[in-house]
PDB file of C-alpha atoms and ligand atoms in Angstrom:
ATOM      1  CA  UNK I 267       2.183  -9.997   5.290  1.00 98.00           C
ATOM      2  CA  UNK I 268       0.521  -6.292   6.151  1.00 98.00           C
ATOM      3  CA  UNK I 269      -2.863  -5.824   4.460  1.00 98.00           C
ATOM      4  CA  UNK I 270      -2.630  -2.785   2.509  1.00 98.00           C
ATOM      5  CA  UNK I 271      -5.988  -1.736   0.722  1.00 98.00           C
ATOM      6  CA  UNK I 272      -5.380   0.536  -2.935  1.00 98.00           C
ATOM      7  CA  UNK I 273      -7.699   2.950  -2.761  1.00 98.00           C
ATOM      8  CA  UNK I 274      -9.765   5.551  -2.308  1.00 98.00           C
ATOM      9  CA  UNK I 275     -13.500   4.037  -2.059  1.00 98.00           C
ATOM     10  CA  UNK I 276     -14.933   5.131   1.387  1.00 98.00           C
ATOM     11  CA  UNK I 277     -17.808   1.440   1.266  1.00 98.00           C
ATOM     12  CA  UNK I 278     -14.734  -0.392  -0.671  1.00 97.00           C
ATOM     13  CA  UNK I 279     -12.603   0.401   2.518  1.00 98.00           C
ATOM     14  CA  UNK I 280     -15.183  -0.228   5.208  1.00 98.00           C
ATOM     15  CA  UNK I 281     -15.941  -3.509   3.719  1.00 97.00           C
ATOM     16  CA  UNK I 282     -11.964  -4.981   3.916  1.00 97.00           C
ATOM     17  CA  UNK I 283     -12.085  -3.243   7.327  1.00 97.00           C
ATOM     18  CA  UNK I 284     -15.320  -4.491   8.289  1.00 97.00           C
ATOM     19  CA  UNK I 285     -13.282  -7.980   6.953  1.00 96.00           C
ATOM     20  CA  UNK I 286     -11.322  -7.748  10.377  1.00 96.00           C
ATOM     21  CA  UNK I 287      -7.190  -8.428   8.218  1.00 96.00           C
ATOM     22  CA  UNK I 288      -7.435  -4.970   6.958  1.00 98.00           C
ATOM     23  CA  UNK I 289      -3.744  -2.853   7.975  1.00 98.00           C
ATOM     24  CA  UNK I 290      -3.957  -0.315   6.470  1.00 98.00           C
ATOM     25  CA  UNK I 291      -4.534   1.791   3.284  1.00 98.00           C
ATOM     26  CA  UNK I 292      -2.350   3.745   0.127  1.00 98.00           C
ATOM     27  CA  UNK I 293      -4.124   6.179  -1.908  1.00 97.00           C
ATOM     28  CA  UNK I 294      -2.645   7.823  -4.567  1.00 97.00           C
ATOM     29  CA  UNK I 295      -3.900  11.174  -6.223  1.00 97.00           C
ATOM     30  CA  UNK I 296      -5.738   9.333  -9.881  1.00 97.00           C
ATOM     31  CA  UNK I 297      -7.288   7.108  -7.205  1.00 98.00           C
ATOM     32  CA  UNK I 298      -8.290  10.107  -4.763  1.00 98.00           C
ATOM     33  CA  UNK I 299      -9.486  12.244  -8.565  1.00 97.00           C
ATOM     34  CA  UNK I 300     -11.116   8.946  -9.107  1.00 97.00           C
ATOM     35  CA  UNK I 301     -13.918   9.314  -6.527  1.00 98.00           C
ATOM     36  CA  UNK I 302     -14.651  13.036  -7.275  1.00 98.00           C
ATOM     37  CA  UNK I 303     -12.237  14.409  -3.944  1.00 97.00           C
ATOM     38  CA  UNK I 304     -10.937  17.818  -5.425  1.00 95.00           C
ATOM     39  CA  UNK I 305      -9.533  20.864  -3.756  1.00 96.00           C
ATOM     40  CA  UNK I 306      -7.542  20.983  -0.930  1.00 94.00           C
ATOM     41  CA  UNK I 307      -9.928  21.109   1.864  1.00 96.00           C
ATOM     42  CA  UNK I 308     -11.679  18.356   0.902  1.00 97.00           C
ATOM     43  CA  UNK I 309      -8.340  16.206   0.349  1.00 98.00           C
ATOM     44  CA  UNK I 310      -7.456  16.595   4.034  1.00 97.00           C
ATOM     45  CA  UNK I 311     -11.126  16.321   4.901  1.00 98.00           C
ATOM     46  CA  UNK I 312     -11.167  12.791   2.661  1.00 98.00           C
ATOM     47  CA  UNK I 313      -7.183  12.096   4.516  1.00 98.00           C
ATOM     48  CA  UNK I 314      -8.618  12.703   7.751  1.00 98.00           C
ATOM     49  CA  UNK I 315     -12.232  10.220   7.133  1.00 98.00           C
ATOM     50  CA  UNK I 316     -10.137   6.587   5.538  1.00 98.00           C
ATOM     51  CA  UNK I 317      -8.259   7.533   8.964  1.00 98.00           C
ATOM     52  CA  UNK I 318     -11.385   7.746  10.485  1.00 98.00           C
ATOM     53  CA  UNK I 319     -12.024   4.026   9.518  1.00 98.00           C
ATOM     54  CA  UNK I 320      -8.448   1.684   9.365  1.00 97.00           C
ATOM     55  CA  UNK I 321      -6.335   1.524  12.666  1.00 94.00           C
ATOM     56  CA  UNK I 322      -3.402   1.178  10.187  1.00 97.00           C
ATOM     57  CA  UNK I 323      -1.227   3.971   7.623  1.00 98.00           C
ATOM     58  CA  UNK I 324      -2.961   5.681   5.641  1.00 98.00           C
ATOM     59  CA  UNK I 325      -0.619   6.359   2.377  1.00 98.00           C
ATOM     60  CA  UNK I 326      -1.634  10.568   1.315  1.00 98.00           C
ATOM     61  CA  UNK I 327       0.472  11.107  -1.427  1.00 98.00           C
ATOM     62  CA  UNK I 328       2.269  15.000  -2.811  1.00 98.00           C
ATOM     63  CA  UNK I 329       2.195  17.032  -5.362  1.00 98.00           C
ATOM     64  CA  UNK I 330       5.581  19.291  -5.417  1.00 98.00           C
ATOM     65  CA  UNK I 331       8.316  17.424  -6.770  1.00 98.00           C
ATOM     66  CA  UNK I 332      11.065  19.950  -5.384  1.00 98.00           C
ATOM     67  CA  UNK I 333      12.276  19.930  -2.153  1.00 98.00           C
ATOM     68  CA  UNK I 334      10.702  22.643   0.075  1.00 98.00           C
ATOM     69  CA  UNK I 335       7.556  22.221  -1.480  1.00 98.00           C
ATOM     70  CA  UNK I 336       7.833  17.872  -0.540  1.00 98.00           C
ATOM     71  CA  UNK I 337       8.292  19.342   2.457  1.00 98.00           C
ATOM     72  CA  UNK I 338       5.026  21.688   3.123  1.00 98.00           C
ATOM     73  CA  UNK I 339       2.925  19.797   2.163  1.00 98.00           C
ATOM     74  CA  UNK I 340       4.100  16.557   3.467  1.00 98.00           C
ATOM     75  CA  UNK I 341       4.505  17.831   7.292  1.00 98.00           C
ATOM     76  CA  UNK I 342       0.546  19.221   6.628  1.00 98.00           C
ATOM     77  CA  UNK I 343      -0.041  16.180   5.725  1.00 98.00           C
ATOM     78  CA  UNK I 344       1.202  13.960   8.867  1.00 98.00           C
ATOM     79  CA  UNK I 345      -0.009  16.912  11.133  1.00 98.00           C
ATOM     80  CA  UNK I 346      -3.795  15.894   9.458  1.00 98.00           C
ATOM     81  CA  UNK I 347      -3.984  12.734  12.387  1.00 98.00           C
ATOM     82  CA  UNK I 348      -0.920  10.289  13.658  1.00 98.00           C
ATOM     83  CA  UNK I 349      -1.741   7.160  10.773  1.00 98.00           C
ATOM     84  CA  UNK I 350      -0.851   8.983   7.781  1.00 98.00           C
ATOM     85  CA  UNK I 351       2.435   8.495   6.037  1.00 98.00           C
ATOM     86  CA  UNK I 352       3.322  11.168   3.487  1.00 98.00           C
ATOM     87  CA  UNK I 353       4.347   9.034   0.155  1.00 98.00           C
ATOM     88  CA  UNK I 354       6.562  11.225  -1.877  1.00 98.00           C
ATOM     89  CA  UNK I 355       8.084  10.097  -4.957  1.00 98.00           C
ATOM     90  CA  UNK I 356      11.045   8.745  -6.558  1.00 98.00           C
ATOM     91  CA  UNK I 357      13.316  11.770  -7.667  1.00 98.00           C
ATOM     92  CA  UNK I 358      16.246  13.256  -6.142  1.00 98.00           C
ATOM     93  CA  UNK I 359      14.255  16.266  -4.608  1.00 98.00           C
ATOM     94  CA  UNK I 360      11.938  13.235  -2.986  1.00 98.00           C
ATOM     95  CA  UNK I 361      14.928  10.956  -1.757  1.00 98.00           C
ATOM     96  CA  UNK I 362      16.219  14.269  -0.199  1.00 98.00           C
ATOM     97  CA  UNK I 363      13.104  14.934   1.697  1.00 98.00           C
ATOM     98  CA  UNK I 364      12.333  11.515   3.084  1.00 98.00           C
ATOM     99  CA  UNK I 365      16.269  12.130   3.939  1.00 98.00           C
ATOM    100  CA  UNK I 366      15.014  14.864   5.736  1.00 98.00           C
ATOM    101  CA  UNK I 367      11.116  13.627   7.487  1.00 98.00           C
ATOM    102  CA  UNK I 368      13.575  10.614   8.587  1.00 98.00           C
ATOM    103  CA  UNK I 369      15.142  13.263  10.790  1.00 98.00           C
ATOM    104  CA  UNK I 370      11.548  14.868  12.220  1.00 98.00           C
ATOM    105  CA  UNK I 371      10.190  11.381  12.585  1.00 98.00           C
ATOM    106  CA  UNK I 372       7.890  11.427  10.252  1.00 98.00           C
ATOM    107  CA  UNK I 373       7.037   8.582   8.206  1.00 98.00           C
ATOM    108  CA  UNK I 374       7.431   7.894   5.044  1.00 98.00           C
ATOM    109  CA  UNK I 375       6.324   5.814   1.803  1.00 98.00           C
ATOM    110  CA  UNK I 376       8.813   6.254  -1.226  1.00 99.00           C
ATOM    111  CA  UNK I 377       6.765   5.448  -4.179  1.00 98.00           C
ATOM    112  CA  UNK I 378       6.710   5.156  -7.991  1.00 98.00           C
ATOM    113  CA  UNK I 379       9.819   2.491  -7.178  1.00 98.00           C
ATOM    114  CA  UNK I 380      10.719   0.023  -9.931  1.00 98.00           C
ATOM    115  CA  UNK I 381      13.742  -0.938 -10.138  1.00 98.00           C
ATOM    116  CA  UNK I 382      17.059  -2.426  -7.330  1.00 98.00           C
ATOM    117  CA  UNK I 383      18.267   0.828  -6.947  1.00 98.00           C
ATOM    118  CA  UNK I 384      15.445   3.282  -6.140  1.00 98.00           C
ATOM    119  CA  UNK I 385      15.239   0.861  -3.156  1.00 98.00           C
ATOM    120  CA  UNK I 386      18.778   0.663  -2.288  1.00 98.00           C
ATOM    121  CA  UNK I 387      18.371   5.036  -2.218  1.00 98.00           C
ATOM    122  CA  UNK I 388      15.096   4.697  -0.654  1.00 98.00           C
ATOM    123  CA  UNK I 389      16.984   2.928   2.222  1.00 98.00           C
ATOM    124  CA  UNK I 390      19.505   4.605   2.298  1.00 98.00           C
ATOM    125  CA  UNK I 391      17.073   7.991   2.987  1.00 98.00           C
ATOM    126  CA  UNK I 392      15.130   6.452   5.851  1.00 98.00           C
ATOM    127  CA  UNK I 393      11.983   5.745   3.669  1.00 98.00           C
ATOM    128  CA  UNK I 394       9.565   3.582   6.778  1.00 98.00           C
ATOM    129  CA  UNK I 395       8.416   1.976   3.643  1.00 99.00           C
ATOM    130  CA  UNK I 396       9.507   1.845  -0.236  1.00 98.00           C
ATOM    131  CA  UNK I 397       6.839   0.896  -3.568  1.00 98.00           C
ATOM    132  CA  UNK I 398       8.013  -1.162  -6.057  1.00 98.00           C
ATOM    133  CA  UNK I 399       5.026  -0.675  -9.045  1.00 98.00           C
ATOM    134  CA  UNK I 400       4.556  -4.527  -9.413  1.00 98.00           C
ATOM    135  CA  UNK I 401       1.931  -4.223 -11.735  1.00 98.00           C
ATOM    136  CA  UNK I 402       2.632  -2.118 -13.955  1.00 98.00           C
ATOM    137  CA  UNK I 403       6.514  -4.104 -14.594  1.00 98.00           C
ATOM    138  CA  UNK I 404       4.241  -6.907 -15.513  1.00 98.00           C
ATOM    139  CA  UNK I 405       2.134  -4.349 -17.820  1.00 98.00           C
ATOM    140  CA  UNK I 406       5.550  -3.489 -20.838  1.00 98.00           C
ATOM    141  CA  UNK I 407       7.205  -7.887 -20.330  1.00 98.00           C
ATOM    142  CA  UNK I 408       8.817  -7.245 -16.661  1.00 98.00           C
ATOM    143  CA  UNK I 409       8.628  -9.095 -13.991  1.00 98.00           C
ATOM    144  CA  UNK I 410       7.746  -8.084 -11.528  1.00 98.00           C
ATOM    145  CA  UNK I 411       7.615 -10.438  -8.680  1.00 98.00           C
ATOM    146  CA  UNK I 412      11.306 -10.498  -9.123  1.00 98.00           C
ATOM    147  CA  UNK I 413      11.716  -7.088  -8.665  1.00 98.00           C
ATOM    148  CA  UNK I 414      10.354  -7.210  -4.685  1.00 98.00           C
ATOM    149  CA  UNK I 415      12.540 -10.982  -4.464  1.00 98.00           C
ATOM    150  CA  UNK I 416      15.585  -8.508  -5.101  1.00 98.00           C
ATOM    151  CA  UNK I 417      14.997  -5.305  -2.581  1.00 98.00           C
ATOM    152  CA  UNK I 418      14.644  -8.880   0.165  1.00 98.00           C
ATOM    153  CA  UNK I 419      17.604  -9.612  -1.229  1.00 98.00           C
ATOM    154  CA  UNK I 420      19.750  -6.531  -0.940  1.00 98.00           C
ATOM    155  CA  UNK I 421      17.102  -5.205   2.776  1.00 98.00           C
ATOM    156  CA  UNK I 422      18.265  -8.536   3.981  1.00 98.00           C
ATOM    157  CA  UNK I 423      21.712  -7.929   3.944  1.00 98.00           C
ATOM    158  CA  UNK I 424      21.989  -5.044   4.932  1.00 98.00           C
ATOM    159  CA  UNK I 425      18.676  -5.535   8.175  1.00 98.00           C
ATOM    160  CA  UNK I 426      17.622  -2.231   6.943  1.00 98.00           C
ATOM    161  CA  UNK I 427      14.284  -1.762   8.647  1.00 98.00           C
ATOM    162  CA  UNK I 428      12.716   0.066   5.528  1.00 98.00           C
ATOM    163  CA  UNK I 429       9.885  -1.998   4.781  1.00 98.00           C
ATOM    164  CA  UNK I 430       8.476  -3.874   1.309  1.00 99.00           C
ATOM    165  CA  UNK I 431       5.944  -2.162  -0.028  1.00 98.00           C
ATOM    166  CA  UNK I 432       4.416  -4.182  -2.507  1.00 98.00           C
ATOM    167  CA  UNK I 433       2.247  -1.306  -4.587  1.00 98.00           C
ATOM    168  CA  UNK I 434      -0.168  -2.177  -8.468  1.00 98.00           C
ATOM    169  CA  UNK I 435      -0.943  -5.161  -7.026  1.00 98.00           C
ATOM    170  CA  UNK I 436      -3.384  -6.520  -9.519  1.00 97.00           C
ATOM    171  CA  UNK I 437      -4.825  -9.974  -8.416  1.00 97.00           C
ATOM    172  CA  UNK I 438      -4.906 -12.360  -6.340  1.00 98.00           C
ATOM    173  CA  UNK I 439      -1.930 -15.051  -7.635  1.00 98.00           C
ATOM    174  CA  UNK I 440       0.428 -11.550  -6.554  1.00 98.00           C
ATOM    175  CA  UNK I 441      -0.557 -11.540  -3.337  1.00 98.00           C
ATOM    176  CA  UNK I 442       0.166 -14.746  -2.581  1.00 98.00           C
ATOM    177  CA  UNK I 443       3.130 -15.443  -4.667  1.00 98.00           C
ATOM    178  CA  UNK I 444       4.446 -11.491  -2.342  1.00 98.00           C
ATOM    179  CA  UNK I 445       3.850 -13.936   0.575  1.00 98.00           C
ATOM    180  CA  UNK I 446       5.868 -15.894  -0.771  1.00 98.00           C
ATOM    181  CA  UNK I 447       8.592 -13.863  -1.305  1.00 98.00           C
ATOM    182  CA  UNK I 448       8.599 -11.996   1.500  1.00 98.00           C
ATOM    183  CA  UNK I 449       7.798  -8.063   0.991  1.00 98.00           C
ATOM    184  CA  UNK I 450       6.300  -6.901   4.567  1.00 98.00           C
ATOM    185  CA  UNK I 451       3.045  -5.636   2.549  1.00 98.00           C
ATOM    186  CA  UNK I 452       0.966  -5.462  -0.370  1.00 98.00           C
ATOM    187  CA  UNK I 453      -1.632  -2.455  -1.856  1.00 98.00           C
ATOM    188  CA  UNK I 454      -3.924  -3.732  -3.405  1.00 98.00           C
ATOM    189  CA  UNK I 455      -7.829  -3.934  -5.070  1.00 98.00           C
ATOM    190  CA  UNK I 456     -10.541  -5.450  -2.694  1.00 97.00           C
ATOM    191  CA  UNK I 457     -11.228  -8.327  -5.703  1.00 97.00           C
ATOM    192  CA  UNK I 458      -7.536  -9.180  -5.415  1.00 98.00           C
ATOM    193  CA  UNK I 459      -8.243  -9.718  -1.235  1.00 97.00           C
ATOM    194  CA  UNK I 460     -11.537 -10.659  -1.120  1.00 97.00           C
ATOM    195  CA  UNK I 461      -9.841 -14.144  -4.072  1.00 97.00           C
ATOM    196  CA  UNK I 462      -8.255 -15.461  -1.740  1.00 97.00           C
ATOM    197  CA  UNK I 463     -11.390 -16.988   0.114  1.00 96.00           C
ATOM    198  CA  UNK I 464     -12.298 -18.670  -3.420  1.00 96.00           C
ATOM    199  CA  UNK I 465     -12.248 -22.040  -3.411  1.00 97.00           C
ATOM    200  CA  UNK I 466     -15.057 -24.641  -4.565  1.00 98.00           C
ATOM    201  CA  UNK I 467     -14.260 -27.347  -2.786  1.00 98.00           C
ATOM    202  CA  UNK I 468     -14.993 -25.080   0.148  1.00 98.00           C
ATOM    203  CA  UNK I 469     -17.844 -24.043  -1.834  1.00 98.00           C
ATOM    204  CA  UNK I 470     -18.547 -27.915  -2.474  1.00 98.00           C
ATOM    205  CA  UNK I 471     -18.521 -29.119   0.548  1.00 98.00           C
ATOM    206  CA  UNK I 472     -20.231 -26.599   2.603  1.00 98.00           C
ATOM    207  CA  UNK I 473     -23.241 -27.041   0.390  1.00 98.00           C
ATOM    208  CA  UNK I 474     -23.730 -30.946   1.265  1.00 98.00           C
ATOM    209  CA  UNK I 475     -22.411 -30.124   5.006  1.00 98.00           C
ATOM    210  CA  UNK I 476     -25.446 -27.967   5.307  1.00 98.00           C
ATOM    211  CA  UNK I 477     -27.853 -29.871   2.905  1.00 98.00           C
ATOM    212  CA  UNK I 478     -26.891 -33.149   5.277  1.00 97.00           C
ATOM    213  CA  UNK I 479     -27.339 -30.866   8.123  1.00 97.00           C
ATOM    214  CA  UNK I 480     -31.165 -30.081   6.116  1.00 97.00           C
ATOM    215  CA  UNK I 481     -31.729 -33.197   5.410  1.00 97.00           C
ATOM    216  CA  UNK I 482     -32.719 -34.619   9.261  1.00 91.00           C
ATOM    217  CA  UNK I 483     -32.606 -31.957  11.084  1.00 94.00           C
TER     218      UNK I 483
HETATM  219  C1  E4P W 567       0.260   2.452  -5.089  1.00 52.02           C
HETATM  220  O1  E4P W 567       0.073   3.072  -3.368  1.00 52.02           O
HETATM  221  C2  E4P W 567      -0.456   2.647  -6.251  1.00 52.02           C
HETATM  222  O2  E4P W 567      -1.110   3.881  -5.667  1.00 52.02           O
HETATM  223  C3  E4P W 567      -0.818   1.797  -6.993  1.00 52.02           C
HETATM  224  O3  E4P W 567      -0.610   0.363  -5.735  1.00 52.02           O
HETATM  225  C4  E4P W 567      -0.824   1.949  -8.122  1.00 52.02           C
HETATM  226  O4  E4P W 567      -1.386   0.662  -8.645  1.00 52.02           O
HETATM  227  P1  E4P W 567      -1.845   0.797 -10.456  1.00 52.02           P
HETATM  228  O5  E4P W 567      -0.434  -0.258 -10.770  1.00 52.02           O
HETATM  229  O6  E4P W 567      -2.555   0.149  -9.807  1.00 52.02           O
HETATM  230  O7  E4P W 567      -1.664   1.565 -10.811  1.00 52.02           O
END
């Protein structure tokens, strides 16, 4: 499973990259706003900066909601850097744009997916990634992981190449469960990745090893 970090924060992206296990980055307009990145030029420059830090794919989201606008914006984003993946919302105009982009060889991430039907449409349109938001489903008492399972089943039935990018991952157990189900990618905060490191027996074991070493050296 690929690990993406879901942030526009440069320090956190660098920290995840330094760990050596980062495969890419996802952003969205809220995450960009959180970092105070505003204005077309600043936003584009920020995407380029992120691409220069990481080796993998960087999702950059369009703001337009009409076909022509999505296409224009998406083409401009894709031109910024080879690593850019155009993030398009799961709406009717978005599906048309994903189909257009896939025919032009522009890679896409279909975002705001909350049902298996939406995921099926995204795959049929040729999306590179589909982003089911598991945390936001959990927030409304609906099993987000169950959606990942359903999409996995449907995609495997027809050997769709669209990669399942489990999004809105909130914590480490989401990461582990997504890996068990067979999500292709997960995107979450740095804490969800760093949580995988933690085990009290590792800490106490290391403490003892070092204490024993220091007694005799
Ligand atoms: C996906 O690409 C989104 O940026 C993201 O995962 C949303 O997560 P949230 O529900 O924690 O905002």
